[in-house]
Short mmCIF file of C-alpha atoms in Angstrom, two decimals:
data_model
loop_
_atom_site.label_atom_id
_atom_site.label_comp_id
_atom_site.label_asym_id
_atom_site.label_seq_id
_atom_site.Cartn_x
_atom_site.Cartn_y
_atom_site.Cartn_z
CA MET A 131 -64.32 -14.43 43.85
CA ASN A 132 -61.42 -14.33 46.85
CA ARG A 133 -61.88 -11.42 49.14
CA THR A 134 -58.59 -9.33 47.84
CA ASP A 135 -60.65 -9.13 44.72
CA ARG A 136 -63.89 -8.63 46.44
CA LEU A 137 -62.55 -5.46 48.20
CA TYR A 138 -61.05 -4.19 44.88
CA ALA A 139 -64.50 -4.79 43.20
CA LEU A 140 -66.37 -3.24 45.99
CA VAL A 141 -64.66 0.02 45.72
CA GLU A 142 -64.94 0.29 41.80
CA GLU A 143 -68.48 -0.23 42.05
CA LEU A 144 -68.69 2.57 44.69
CA ARG A 145 -66.76 4.72 42.88
CA ALA A 146 -68.91 3.96 39.48
CA CYS A 147 -72.17 4.70 41.03
CA ALA A 148 -71.22 8.08 43.27
CA PRO A 149 -72.74 9.65 44.36
CA ARG A 150 -75.94 7.42 44.38
CA ARG A 151 -75.50 4.84 47.51
CA LEU A 152 -75.70 1.38 47.56
CA SER A 153 -77.32 -0.95 49.91
CA ALA A 154 -75.48 -3.16 51.84
CA ARG A 155 -78.22 -5.60 50.27
CA GLU A 156 -77.81 -4.34 46.74
CA LEU A 157 -74.10 -5.23 47.06
CA ALA A 158 -74.34 -8.80 48.94
CA ALA A 159 -76.50 -9.40 45.38
CA ARG A 160 -73.79 -7.91 43.04
CA PHE A 161 -70.68 -9.78 44.52
CA GLU A 162 -72.83 -13.18 45.85
CA VAL A 163 -72.40 -12.86 49.37
CA SER A 164 -74.25 -12.51 53.01
CA VAL A 165 -75.15 -8.62 53.83
CA ARG A 166 -72.87 -9.46 56.82
CA THR A 167 -69.62 -10.16 54.62
CA VAL A 168 -70.42 -6.88 52.99
CA GLU A 169 -70.39 -5.10 56.06
CA ARG A 170 -67.03 -6.79 56.92
CA ASP A 171 -65.49 -5.65 53.75
CA ILE A 172 -66.54 -2.13 54.21
CA SER A 173 -65.89 -1.62 57.49
CA ALA A 174 -62.28 -3.35 56.25
CA LEU A 175 -61.97 -0.69 53.93
CA GLN A 176 -62.76 2.42 56.24
CA GLN A 177 -59.89 1.12 58.57
CA ALA A 178 -57.66 1.19 55.40
CA GLY A 179 -58.61 4.56 55.11
CA VAL A 180 -61.25 4.61 51.97
CA PRO A 181 -63.23 7.61 52.36
CA ILE A 182 -66.76 5.58 52.15
CA TYR A 183 -69.81 6.93 54.10
CA ALA A 184 -73.00 5.48 54.71
CA ASP A 185 -76.04 6.63 55.90
CA VAL A 186 -78.94 4.35 58.17
CA GLY A 187 -82.12 3.83 57.61
CA ARG A 188 -84.48 2.19 54.79
CA THR A 189 -83.25 4.83 52.17
CA GLY A 190 -79.24 4.44 53.45
CA GLY A 191 -76.33 3.06 52.00
CA TYR A 192 -72.97 3.29 50.88
CA THR A 193 -71.25 5.68 48.80
CA LEU A 194 -67.38 7.17 48.39
CA ASP A 195 -66.28 10.13 47.98
CA LYS A 196 -64.83 10.35 44.25
CA SER A 197 -63.09 13.95 45.03
CA ARG A 198 -60.65 11.85 47.25
CA THR A 199 -59.78 8.70 45.44
CA LEU A 200 -58.43 7.86 42.02
CA PRO A 201 -59.08 5.15 39.79
CA PRO A 202 -56.45 2.08 39.78
CA LEU A 203 -52.93 3.12 39.57
CA ASN A 204 -51.53 -0.08 38.10
CA PHE A 205 -48.75 -0.29 40.16
CA THR A 206 -46.40 -3.40 38.95
CA PRO A 207 -45.23 -5.49 41.84
CA THR A 208 -41.79 -4.44 41.83
CA GLU A 209 -43.08 -0.66 42.46
CA ALA A 210 -45.18 -1.65 45.22
CA VAL A 211 -42.48 -3.45 46.95
CA ALA A 212 -40.19 -0.33 46.41
CA VAL A 213 -42.85 1.58 47.95
CA ALA A 214 -43.56 -0.63 51.10
CA ILE A 215 -39.45 -0.80 51.36
CA LEU A 216 -39.14 2.97 51.72
CA LEU A 217 -42.16 3.74 54.09
CA GLY A 218 -40.81 0.56 56.09
CA ARG A 219 -38.32 3.31 57.04
CA SER A 220 -40.62 5.70 58.04
CA ARG A 221 -40.81 3.75 61.39
CA GLY A 222 -40.63 6.01 64.64
CA SER A 223 -41.33 8.95 62.33
CA PRO A 224 -44.19 11.12 62.64
CA TYR A 225 -46.05 9.82 59.70
CA HIS A 226 -45.43 6.04 60.19
CA ARG A 227 -49.44 5.35 60.53
CA SER A 228 -50.19 7.29 57.35
CA ALA A 229 -47.09 5.53 55.48
CA ARG A 230 -49.00 2.17 56.43
CA THR A 231 -52.75 3.34 55.34
CA ALA A 232 -51.00 4.57 52.10
CA LEU A 233 -49.25 0.85 51.10
CA HIS A 234 -52.62 -0.34 52.16
CA LYS A 235 -54.31 1.39 49.74
CA ILE A 236 -51.99 0.80 47.38
CA ILE A 237 -52.00 -2.86 47.78
CA ALA A 238 -56.40 -2.58 47.37
CA ALA A 239 -56.21 -0.92 44.40
CA MET A 240 -53.89 -3.64 42.42
CA SER A 241 -55.13 -6.91 40.54
CA ALA A 242 -54.92 -10.11 42.74
CA ALA A 243 -52.22 -11.13 41.12
CA ASP A 244 -50.03 -8.53 40.99
CA GLY A 245 -50.69 -8.21 44.52
CA ALA A 246 -49.82 -11.92 45.44
CA ALA A 247 -46.94 -11.23 42.98
CA ALA A 248 -45.97 -8.08 45.41
CA ARG A 249 -46.27 -10.42 48.77
CA GLU A 250 -43.77 -13.19 47.42
CA LEU A 251 -41.71 -10.58 46.39
CA ALA A 252 -41.69 -8.55 49.54
CA ASP A 253 -41.47 -11.91 51.61
CA ARG A 254 -37.73 -12.50 49.90
CA ILE A 255 -36.78 -9.12 51.31
CA ARG A 256 -35.63 -8.61 55.25
CA PHE A 257 -34.50 -5.85 57.27
CA ILE A 258 -32.30 -5.84 60.38
CA SER A 259 -33.88 -4.35 63.19
CA PRO A 260 -33.27 -4.54 66.73
CA VAL A 261 -35.86 -5.93 69.54
CA GLU A 262 -38.31 -3.27 70.63
CA PRO A 263 -40.59 -4.01 73.18
CA ASP A 264 -44.27 -2.55 71.99
CA GLU A 265 -44.84 0.86 72.41
CA PRO A 266 -47.78 2.71 73.60
CA ALA A 267 -49.83 5.09 72.00
CA SER A 268 -46.81 6.77 69.47
CA VAL A 269 -45.56 10.30 70.88
CA PRO A 270 -44.63 11.03 67.13
CA ALA A 271 -48.31 10.70 66.03
CA VAL A 272 -49.80 13.36 68.45
CA LEU A 273 -46.66 15.22 66.93
CA GLU A 274 -47.89 14.95 63.62
CA GLU A 275 -51.46 16.34 64.45
CA ALA A 276 -49.90 19.39 66.09
CA VAL A 277 -47.74 20.02 62.89
CA ALA A 278 -51.09 19.19 60.71
CA THR A 279 -53.60 21.19 62.39
CA ARG A 280 -51.29 24.18 63.95
CA ARG A 281 -52.22 23.16 67.38
CA VAL A 282 -49.92 23.74 70.71
CA VAL A 283 -48.50 20.43 72.33
CA ARG A 284 -47.14 19.94 75.67
CA ILE A 285 -44.04 17.82 75.44
CA GLY A 286 -41.89 16.42 78.36
CA TYR A 287 -38.46 16.57 77.16
CA VAL A 288 -35.34 15.09 78.11
CA ASP A 289 -31.98 16.92 77.19
CA ARG A 290 -28.97 15.74 77.12
CA ALA A 291 -28.14 15.97 80.58
CA GLY A 292 -30.77 13.71 81.34
CA ALA A 293 -33.16 16.31 82.81
CA VAL A 294 -37.21 16.35 81.96
CA THR A 295 -38.55 19.74 81.65
CA ASP A 296 -42.51 20.17 80.75
CA ARG A 297 -42.35 22.43 77.81
CA GLU A 298 -45.45 23.71 75.68
CA VAL A 299 -44.43 24.37 72.13
CA GLU A 300 -45.85 26.01 69.30
CA PRO A 301 -45.15 23.12 66.20
CA VAL A 302 -43.93 24.72 62.65
CA SER A 303 -42.22 21.47 61.18
CA PHE A 304 -40.43 18.38 60.99
CA THR A 305 -36.61 18.10 60.43
CA ALA A 306 -34.95 14.50 59.50
CA ARG A 307 -31.38 13.88 59.45
CA ASP A 308 -30.88 10.02 58.18
CA ARG A 309 -33.36 8.62 60.76
CA CYS A 310 -33.40 11.04 63.10
CA TRP A 311 -36.76 13.53 63.62
CA TYR A 312 -36.85 16.80 64.31
CA LEU A 313 -39.35 18.75 65.77
CA VAL A 314 -39.34 22.42 64.54
CA GLY A 315 -41.12 25.24 66.86
CA TRP A 316 -41.31 27.96 69.27
CA CYS A 317 -40.74 26.75 73.09
CA ARG A 318 -42.70 29.18 75.18
CA LEU A 319 -40.59 28.24 78.58
CA ARG A 320 -37.04 28.99 76.81
CA GLY A 321 -38.87 32.06 75.09
CA GLY A 322 -37.62 31.18 71.17
CA ALA A 323 -37.26 29.00 68.84
CA ARG A 324 -35.99 25.22 69.50
CA VAL A 325 -35.45 22.17 67.62
CA PHE A 326 -36.41 18.90 69.70
CA ARG A 327 -35.38 15.48 68.87
CA THR A 328 -38.44 13.08 68.61
CA ASP A 329 -36.91 10.43 70.56
CA ARG A 330 -36.10 12.50 73.60
CA ILE A 331 -39.76 13.41 73.59
CA ARG A 332 -41.24 10.90 76.61
CA TYR A 333 -45.03 12.20 76.38
CA ALA A 334 -46.79 14.56 73.97
CA VAL A 335 -50.29 16.17 74.91
CA LEU A 336 -52.19 18.04 72.01
CA LEU A 337 -53.72 21.52 73.25
CA ASP A 338 -56.94 23.17 72.19
CA GLU A 339 -54.91 26.37 71.68
CA ARG A 340 -54.25 27.47 68.21
CA ALA A 341 -50.26 28.60 67.61
CA PRO A 342 -49.19 31.22 65.24
CA VAL A 343 -48.77 31.03 61.98
CA ARG A 344 -45.11 31.35 61.58
CA SER A 345 -42.62 29.28 59.09
CA ALA A 346 -39.23 27.58 59.18
CA GLU A 347 -37.43 30.31 58.00
CA GLU A 348 -38.80 33.03 60.32
CA LEU A 349 -37.45 31.10 63.39
CA GLY A 350 -34.19 31.11 61.80
CA CYS A 351 -33.03 27.95 63.43
CA PRO A 352 -29.15 27.46 62.53
CA VAL A 353 -27.76 24.40 60.61
CA PRO A 354 -24.24 23.24 59.88
CA GLY A 355 -22.60 24.35 57.21
CA ASP A 356 -22.25 20.92 56.17
CA VAL A 357 -25.80 20.53 55.22
CA VAL A 358 -28.84 22.04 52.86
CA LEU A 359 -32.46 21.88 54.10
CA ARG A 360 -34.75 20.07 51.36
CA PRO A 361 -38.78 20.18 51.73
CA VAL A 362 -40.12 16.87 50.63
CA GLU A 363 -41.26 16.98 47.21
CA LEU A 364 -44.16 15.03 45.75
CA VAL A 365 -43.03 15.07 42.02
#
């Protein structure tokens, strides 16, 4: 069994046995590999976002949270590549990291044959992108957490004139147009609602303070007459 098949089978084995725990030794015997190989595989799955939990000790083992996983979704190779294309466009967005882990989960749930076919097809598709330097810890990632947890964020913002100001912002939502993302929130420096282009935010630091609950409609940020705001549709 190759590693891709084994990772898929590990998830299904843990799902079938949950909530009972399986030790690394039991899994190693089941898949005819070493305990160390099982530990490396479990670590790879956890890093990809699979909700596998471990207890140490003689009675410990691995278990999978069935409430946070789905059985195999049977993506076709073309469906998987279509998702990869859309997620590939998320670079620079607040949810780029989450997009990558979502794609890893999709590929891990596919059969070995379909996964190989998806990779072969993906290898024949190219994006034309400017050469960019490696980015430090992503500002969009901090903003993503700020919106998700409703926590105040301190940012350094560059205005149109090139001046940098330090601001504390109570985040409310994200808005996107084409590939440009905006953070919508209450700016404490200006004492009102503001819209910040994320590519003009030079740094972002998450604070411990919880922000008041506000809606985007409550802030009343102006929208050009030739556009409408649409929420993300999950169905």
